[in-house]
CSV table of C-alpha atoms in Angstrom, one decimal:
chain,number,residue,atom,x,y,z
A,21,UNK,CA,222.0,176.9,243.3
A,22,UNK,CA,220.0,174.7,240.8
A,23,UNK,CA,221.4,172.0,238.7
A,24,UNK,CA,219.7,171.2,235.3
A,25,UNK,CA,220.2,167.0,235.8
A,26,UNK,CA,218.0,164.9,238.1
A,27,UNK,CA,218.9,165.1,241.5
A,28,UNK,CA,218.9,162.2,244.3
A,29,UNK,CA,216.1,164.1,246.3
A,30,UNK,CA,214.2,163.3,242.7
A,31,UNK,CA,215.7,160.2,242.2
A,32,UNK,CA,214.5,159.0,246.0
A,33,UNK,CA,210.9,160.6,245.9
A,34,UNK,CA,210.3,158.8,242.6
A,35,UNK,CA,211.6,155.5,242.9
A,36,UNK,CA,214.1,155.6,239.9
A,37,UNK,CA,216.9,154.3,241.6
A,38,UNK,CA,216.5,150.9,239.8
A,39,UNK,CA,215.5,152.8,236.5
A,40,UNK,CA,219.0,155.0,237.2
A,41,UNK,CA,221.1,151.4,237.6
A,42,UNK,CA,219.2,150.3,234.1
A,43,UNK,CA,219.7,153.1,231.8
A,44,UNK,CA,223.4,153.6,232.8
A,45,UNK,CA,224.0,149.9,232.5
A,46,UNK,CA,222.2,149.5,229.6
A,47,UNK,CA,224.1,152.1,227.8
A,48,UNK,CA,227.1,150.3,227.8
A,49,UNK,CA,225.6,147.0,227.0
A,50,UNK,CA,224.7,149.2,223.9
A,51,UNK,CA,227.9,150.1,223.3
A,52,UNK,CA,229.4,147.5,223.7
A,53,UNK,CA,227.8,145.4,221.1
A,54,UNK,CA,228.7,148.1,218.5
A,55,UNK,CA,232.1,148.2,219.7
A,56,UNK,CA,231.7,143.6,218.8
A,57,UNK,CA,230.4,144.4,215.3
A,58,UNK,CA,233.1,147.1,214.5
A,59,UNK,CA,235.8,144.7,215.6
A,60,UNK,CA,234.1,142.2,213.5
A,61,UNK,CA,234.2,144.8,210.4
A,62,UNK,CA,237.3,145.3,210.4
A,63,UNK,CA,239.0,141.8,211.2
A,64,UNK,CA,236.3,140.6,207.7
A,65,UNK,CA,237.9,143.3,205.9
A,66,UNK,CA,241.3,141.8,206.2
A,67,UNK,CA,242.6,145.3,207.7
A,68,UNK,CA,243.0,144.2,211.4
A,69,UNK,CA,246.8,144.5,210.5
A,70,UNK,CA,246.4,148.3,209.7
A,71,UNK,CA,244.3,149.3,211.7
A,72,UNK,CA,244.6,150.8,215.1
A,73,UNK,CA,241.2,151.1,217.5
A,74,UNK,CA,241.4,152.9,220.3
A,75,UNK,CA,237.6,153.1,222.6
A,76,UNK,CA,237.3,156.1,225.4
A,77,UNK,CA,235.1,157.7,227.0
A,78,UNK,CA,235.1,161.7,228.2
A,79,UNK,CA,233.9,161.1,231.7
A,80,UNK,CA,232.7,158.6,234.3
A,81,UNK,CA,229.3,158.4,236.2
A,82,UNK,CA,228.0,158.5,239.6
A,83,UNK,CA,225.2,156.6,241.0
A,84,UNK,CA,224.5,158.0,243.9
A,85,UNK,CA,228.0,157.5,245.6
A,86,UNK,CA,228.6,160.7,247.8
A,87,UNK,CA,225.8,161.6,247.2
A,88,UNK,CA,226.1,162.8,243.2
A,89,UNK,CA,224.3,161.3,240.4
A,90,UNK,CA,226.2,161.9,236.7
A,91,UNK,CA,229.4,163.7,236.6
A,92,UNK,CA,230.8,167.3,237.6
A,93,UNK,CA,233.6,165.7,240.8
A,94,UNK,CA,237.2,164.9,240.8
A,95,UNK,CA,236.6,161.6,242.4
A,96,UNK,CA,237.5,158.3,240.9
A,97,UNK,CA,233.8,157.8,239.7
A,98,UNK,CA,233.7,161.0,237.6
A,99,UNK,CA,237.2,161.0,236.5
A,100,UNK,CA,238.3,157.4,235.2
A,101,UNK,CA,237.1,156.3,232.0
A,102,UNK,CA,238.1,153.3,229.6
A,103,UNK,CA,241.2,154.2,227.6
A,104,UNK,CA,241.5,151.1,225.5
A,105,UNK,CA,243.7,150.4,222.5
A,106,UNK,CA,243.8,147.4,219.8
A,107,UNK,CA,246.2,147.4,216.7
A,108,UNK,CA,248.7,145.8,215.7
A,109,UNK,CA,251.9,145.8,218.3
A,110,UNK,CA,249.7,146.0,221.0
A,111,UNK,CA,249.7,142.2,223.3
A,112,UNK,CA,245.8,141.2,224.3
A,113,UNK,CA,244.5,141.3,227.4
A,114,UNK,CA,247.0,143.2,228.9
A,115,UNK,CA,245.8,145.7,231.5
A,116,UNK,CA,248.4,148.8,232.6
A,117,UNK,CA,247.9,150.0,236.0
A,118,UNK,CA,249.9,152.9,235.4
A,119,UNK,CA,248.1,156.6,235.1
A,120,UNK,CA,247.5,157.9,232.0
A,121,UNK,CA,245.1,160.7,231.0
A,122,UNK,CA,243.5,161.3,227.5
A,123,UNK,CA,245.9,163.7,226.6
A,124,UNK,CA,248.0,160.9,226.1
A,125,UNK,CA,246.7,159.6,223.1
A,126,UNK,CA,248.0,161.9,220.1
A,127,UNK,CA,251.6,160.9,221.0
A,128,UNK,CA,250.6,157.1,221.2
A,129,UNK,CA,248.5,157.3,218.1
A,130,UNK,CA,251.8,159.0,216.3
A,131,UNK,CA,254.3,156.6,218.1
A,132,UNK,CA,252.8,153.5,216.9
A,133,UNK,CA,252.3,155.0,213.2
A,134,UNK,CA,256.2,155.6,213.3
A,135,UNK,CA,255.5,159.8,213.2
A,136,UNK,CA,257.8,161.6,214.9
A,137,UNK,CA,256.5,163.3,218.1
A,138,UNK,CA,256.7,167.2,217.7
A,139,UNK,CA,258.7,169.3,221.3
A,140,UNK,CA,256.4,170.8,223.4
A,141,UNK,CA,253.4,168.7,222.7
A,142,UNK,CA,250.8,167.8,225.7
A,143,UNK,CA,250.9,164.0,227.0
A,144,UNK,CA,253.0,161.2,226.5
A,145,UNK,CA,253.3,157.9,224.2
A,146,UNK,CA,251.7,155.0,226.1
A,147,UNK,CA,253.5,152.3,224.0
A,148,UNK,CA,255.9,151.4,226.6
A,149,UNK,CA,253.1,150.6,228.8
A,150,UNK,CA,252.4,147.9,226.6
A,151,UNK,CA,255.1,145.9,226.8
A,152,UNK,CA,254.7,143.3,230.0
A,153,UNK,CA,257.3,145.5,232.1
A,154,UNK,CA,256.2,149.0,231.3
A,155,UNK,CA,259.1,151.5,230.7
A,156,UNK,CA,259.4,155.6,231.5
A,157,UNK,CA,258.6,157.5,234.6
A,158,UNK,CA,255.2,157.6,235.9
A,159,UNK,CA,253.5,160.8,235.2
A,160,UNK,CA,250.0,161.4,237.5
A,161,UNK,CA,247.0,162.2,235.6
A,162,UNK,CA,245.4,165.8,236.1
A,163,UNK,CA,241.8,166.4,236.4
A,164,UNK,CA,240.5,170.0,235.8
A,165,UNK,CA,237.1,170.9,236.7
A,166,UNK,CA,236.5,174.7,237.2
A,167,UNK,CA,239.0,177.3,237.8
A,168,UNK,CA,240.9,176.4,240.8
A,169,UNK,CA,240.0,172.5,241.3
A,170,UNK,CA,242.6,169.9,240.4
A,171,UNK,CA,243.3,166.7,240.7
A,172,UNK,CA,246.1,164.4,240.5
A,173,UNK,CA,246.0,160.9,240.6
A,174,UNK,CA,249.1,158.3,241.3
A,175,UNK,CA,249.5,154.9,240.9
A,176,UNK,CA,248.3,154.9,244.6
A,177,UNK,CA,247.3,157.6,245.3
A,178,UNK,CA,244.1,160.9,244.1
A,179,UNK,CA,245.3,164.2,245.5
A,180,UNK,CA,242.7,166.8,245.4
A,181,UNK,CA,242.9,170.7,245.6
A,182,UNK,CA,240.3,173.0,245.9
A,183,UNK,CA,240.0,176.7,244.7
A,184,UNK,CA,238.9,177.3,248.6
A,185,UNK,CA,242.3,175.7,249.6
A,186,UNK,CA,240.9,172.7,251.1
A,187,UNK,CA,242.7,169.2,250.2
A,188,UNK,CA,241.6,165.8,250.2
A,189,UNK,CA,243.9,163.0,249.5
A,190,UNK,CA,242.9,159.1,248.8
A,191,UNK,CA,245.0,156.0,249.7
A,192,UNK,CA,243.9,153.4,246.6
A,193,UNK,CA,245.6,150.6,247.7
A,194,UNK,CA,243.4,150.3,250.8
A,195,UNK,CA,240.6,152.9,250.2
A,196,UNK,CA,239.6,152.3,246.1
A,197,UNK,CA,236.4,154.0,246.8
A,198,UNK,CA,237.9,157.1,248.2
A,199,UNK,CA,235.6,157.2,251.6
A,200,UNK,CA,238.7,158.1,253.9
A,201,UNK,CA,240.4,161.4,253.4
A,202,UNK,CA,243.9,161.2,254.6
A,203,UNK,CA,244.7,164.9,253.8
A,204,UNK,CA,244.7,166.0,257.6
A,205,UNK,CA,247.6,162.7,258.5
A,206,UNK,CA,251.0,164.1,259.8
A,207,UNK,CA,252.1,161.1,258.4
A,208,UNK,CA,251.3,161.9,255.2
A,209,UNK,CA,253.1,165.1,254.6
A,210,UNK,CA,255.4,164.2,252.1
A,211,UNK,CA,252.7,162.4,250.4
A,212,UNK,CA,251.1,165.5,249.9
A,213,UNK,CA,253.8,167.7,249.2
A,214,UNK,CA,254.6,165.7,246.3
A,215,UNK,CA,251.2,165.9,244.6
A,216,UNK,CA,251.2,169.9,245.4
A,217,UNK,CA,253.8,170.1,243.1
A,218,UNK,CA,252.0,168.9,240.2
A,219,UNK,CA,249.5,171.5,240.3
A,220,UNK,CA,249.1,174.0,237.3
A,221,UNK,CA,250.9,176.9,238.1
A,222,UNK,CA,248.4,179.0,236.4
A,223,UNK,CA,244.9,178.9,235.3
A,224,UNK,CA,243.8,178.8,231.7
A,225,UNK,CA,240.7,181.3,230.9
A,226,UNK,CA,237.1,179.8,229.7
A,227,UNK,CA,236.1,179.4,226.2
A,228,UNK,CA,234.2,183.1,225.7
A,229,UNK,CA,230.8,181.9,226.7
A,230,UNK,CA,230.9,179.3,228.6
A,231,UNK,CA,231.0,181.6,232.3
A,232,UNK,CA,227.2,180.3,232.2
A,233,UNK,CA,228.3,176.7,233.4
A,234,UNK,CA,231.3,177.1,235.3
A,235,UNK,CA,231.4,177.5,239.2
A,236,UNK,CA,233.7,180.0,239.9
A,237,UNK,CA,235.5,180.7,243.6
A,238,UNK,CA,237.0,184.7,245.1
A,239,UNK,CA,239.8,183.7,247.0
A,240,UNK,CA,239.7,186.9,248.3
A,241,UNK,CA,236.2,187.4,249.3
A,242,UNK,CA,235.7,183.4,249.8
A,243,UNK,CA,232.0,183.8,247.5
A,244,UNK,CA,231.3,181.3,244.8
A,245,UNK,CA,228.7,181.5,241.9
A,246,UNK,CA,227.1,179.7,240.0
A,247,UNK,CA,225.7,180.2,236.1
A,248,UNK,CA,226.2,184.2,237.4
A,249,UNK,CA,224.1,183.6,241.0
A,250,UNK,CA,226.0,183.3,244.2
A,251,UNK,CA,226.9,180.6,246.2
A,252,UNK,CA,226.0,181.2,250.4
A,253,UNK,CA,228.7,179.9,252.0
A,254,UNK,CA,228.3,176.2,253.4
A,255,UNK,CA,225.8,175.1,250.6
A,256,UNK,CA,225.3,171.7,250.2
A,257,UNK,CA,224.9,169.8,247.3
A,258,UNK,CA,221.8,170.2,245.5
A,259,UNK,CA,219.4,167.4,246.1
């Protein structure tokens, strides 16, 4: 099964590593000198008081850790990105350690405007998570990335299901770069069990057309595919 993005078998045989590092790192020296002259724009204006900023991104990036270069995993490189807000309300410099997840940022964008929050809405306000002793129950974040794969992530913990029922389960306080899976501790049971029951308890279907680039799993029959090919059991990770 063929990925469209460089591989590390390309990466390796044509000494790009360093060119790899660059580009990525670059790109966010980029962006973050727009990010300094939008700031700057705003606080000339005399609007800084009105205005509300909030920089994200849609997805981390690996460089080579596990073996994956770019995105596509439910591990802490793919799945954390910066969720940062500045506004007025909101104290500088102060960094939550709470999850969160994107979803959350309708309800904090209508909280701090003073809208009321509709019932039934996805995510919740993050404006108590402000404040220097954050407030409200700590919800995990959920990661979705093709039917069947999930993961939740703790304050200390990244639980991960597969659609093959495997399980892998990441102790942050002591492992942040999720090398050791803990999923097969007796130990651990409860740990588990309490990130189980955060699991959708259906799936929602694909956008009609987009089959072409999702990897699908048969419980039943235990065969993947891939962009409509099949998967042999036991195939590694393209190079």
């Amino acid at each position: 099964w063929e990925l469209p993005e460089p591989r590390l078998k390309w990466i390796r045989e044509n000494h790009q590593w360093r060119n790899l590092a660059r580009s990525y790192l670059a790109s966010i020296t980029f962006m973050d000198e727009q990010v300094g002259r939008l700031l700057d724009a705003i606080d000339e204006s005399g609007q800084q008081e009105k205005t509300v900023v909030v920089l994200l991104g849609d997805h981390g990036w690996h460089l080579g850790e596990k073996g994956i270069t770019g995105k596509n995993t439910l591990w802490e490189r793919s799945t954390r990105v910066p969720f940062i807000y500045r506004g007025p309300g909101i104290p500088a410099g102060r960094q939550a350690t709470n999850p969160c997840e994107l979803l959350d940022l309708f309800p904090t964008l209508a909280d701090l405007s003073g809208v009321k929050l509709p019932e039934g809405r996805d995510g919740e306000s993050l404006v108590g998570q402000f404040a220097e002793t954050p407030a409200g129950d700590l919800t995990p974040a959920m990661t979705t990335h093709n039917p069947g794969n999930h993961s939740v992530r703790s304050e200390r913990w990244r639980y991960i299901h597969y659609a093959d029922g495997s399980e892998e389960l990441y102790d942050h306080w002591t492992d942040p770069n999720e090398w050791t899976n803990l999923a097969q501790r007796a130990n651990l049971a409860s740990v588990l069990e309490e990130h189980r029951r955060w699991l959708p308890t259906h799936e929602t279907p694909h956008v009609p057309g987009s089959a072409h680039r999702t990897l699908s799993y048969d419980v039943k029959t235990g065969v993947a595919t891939w962009e409509g090919k099949e998967v042999p059991p036991g195939s590694p990770v393209p190079e």
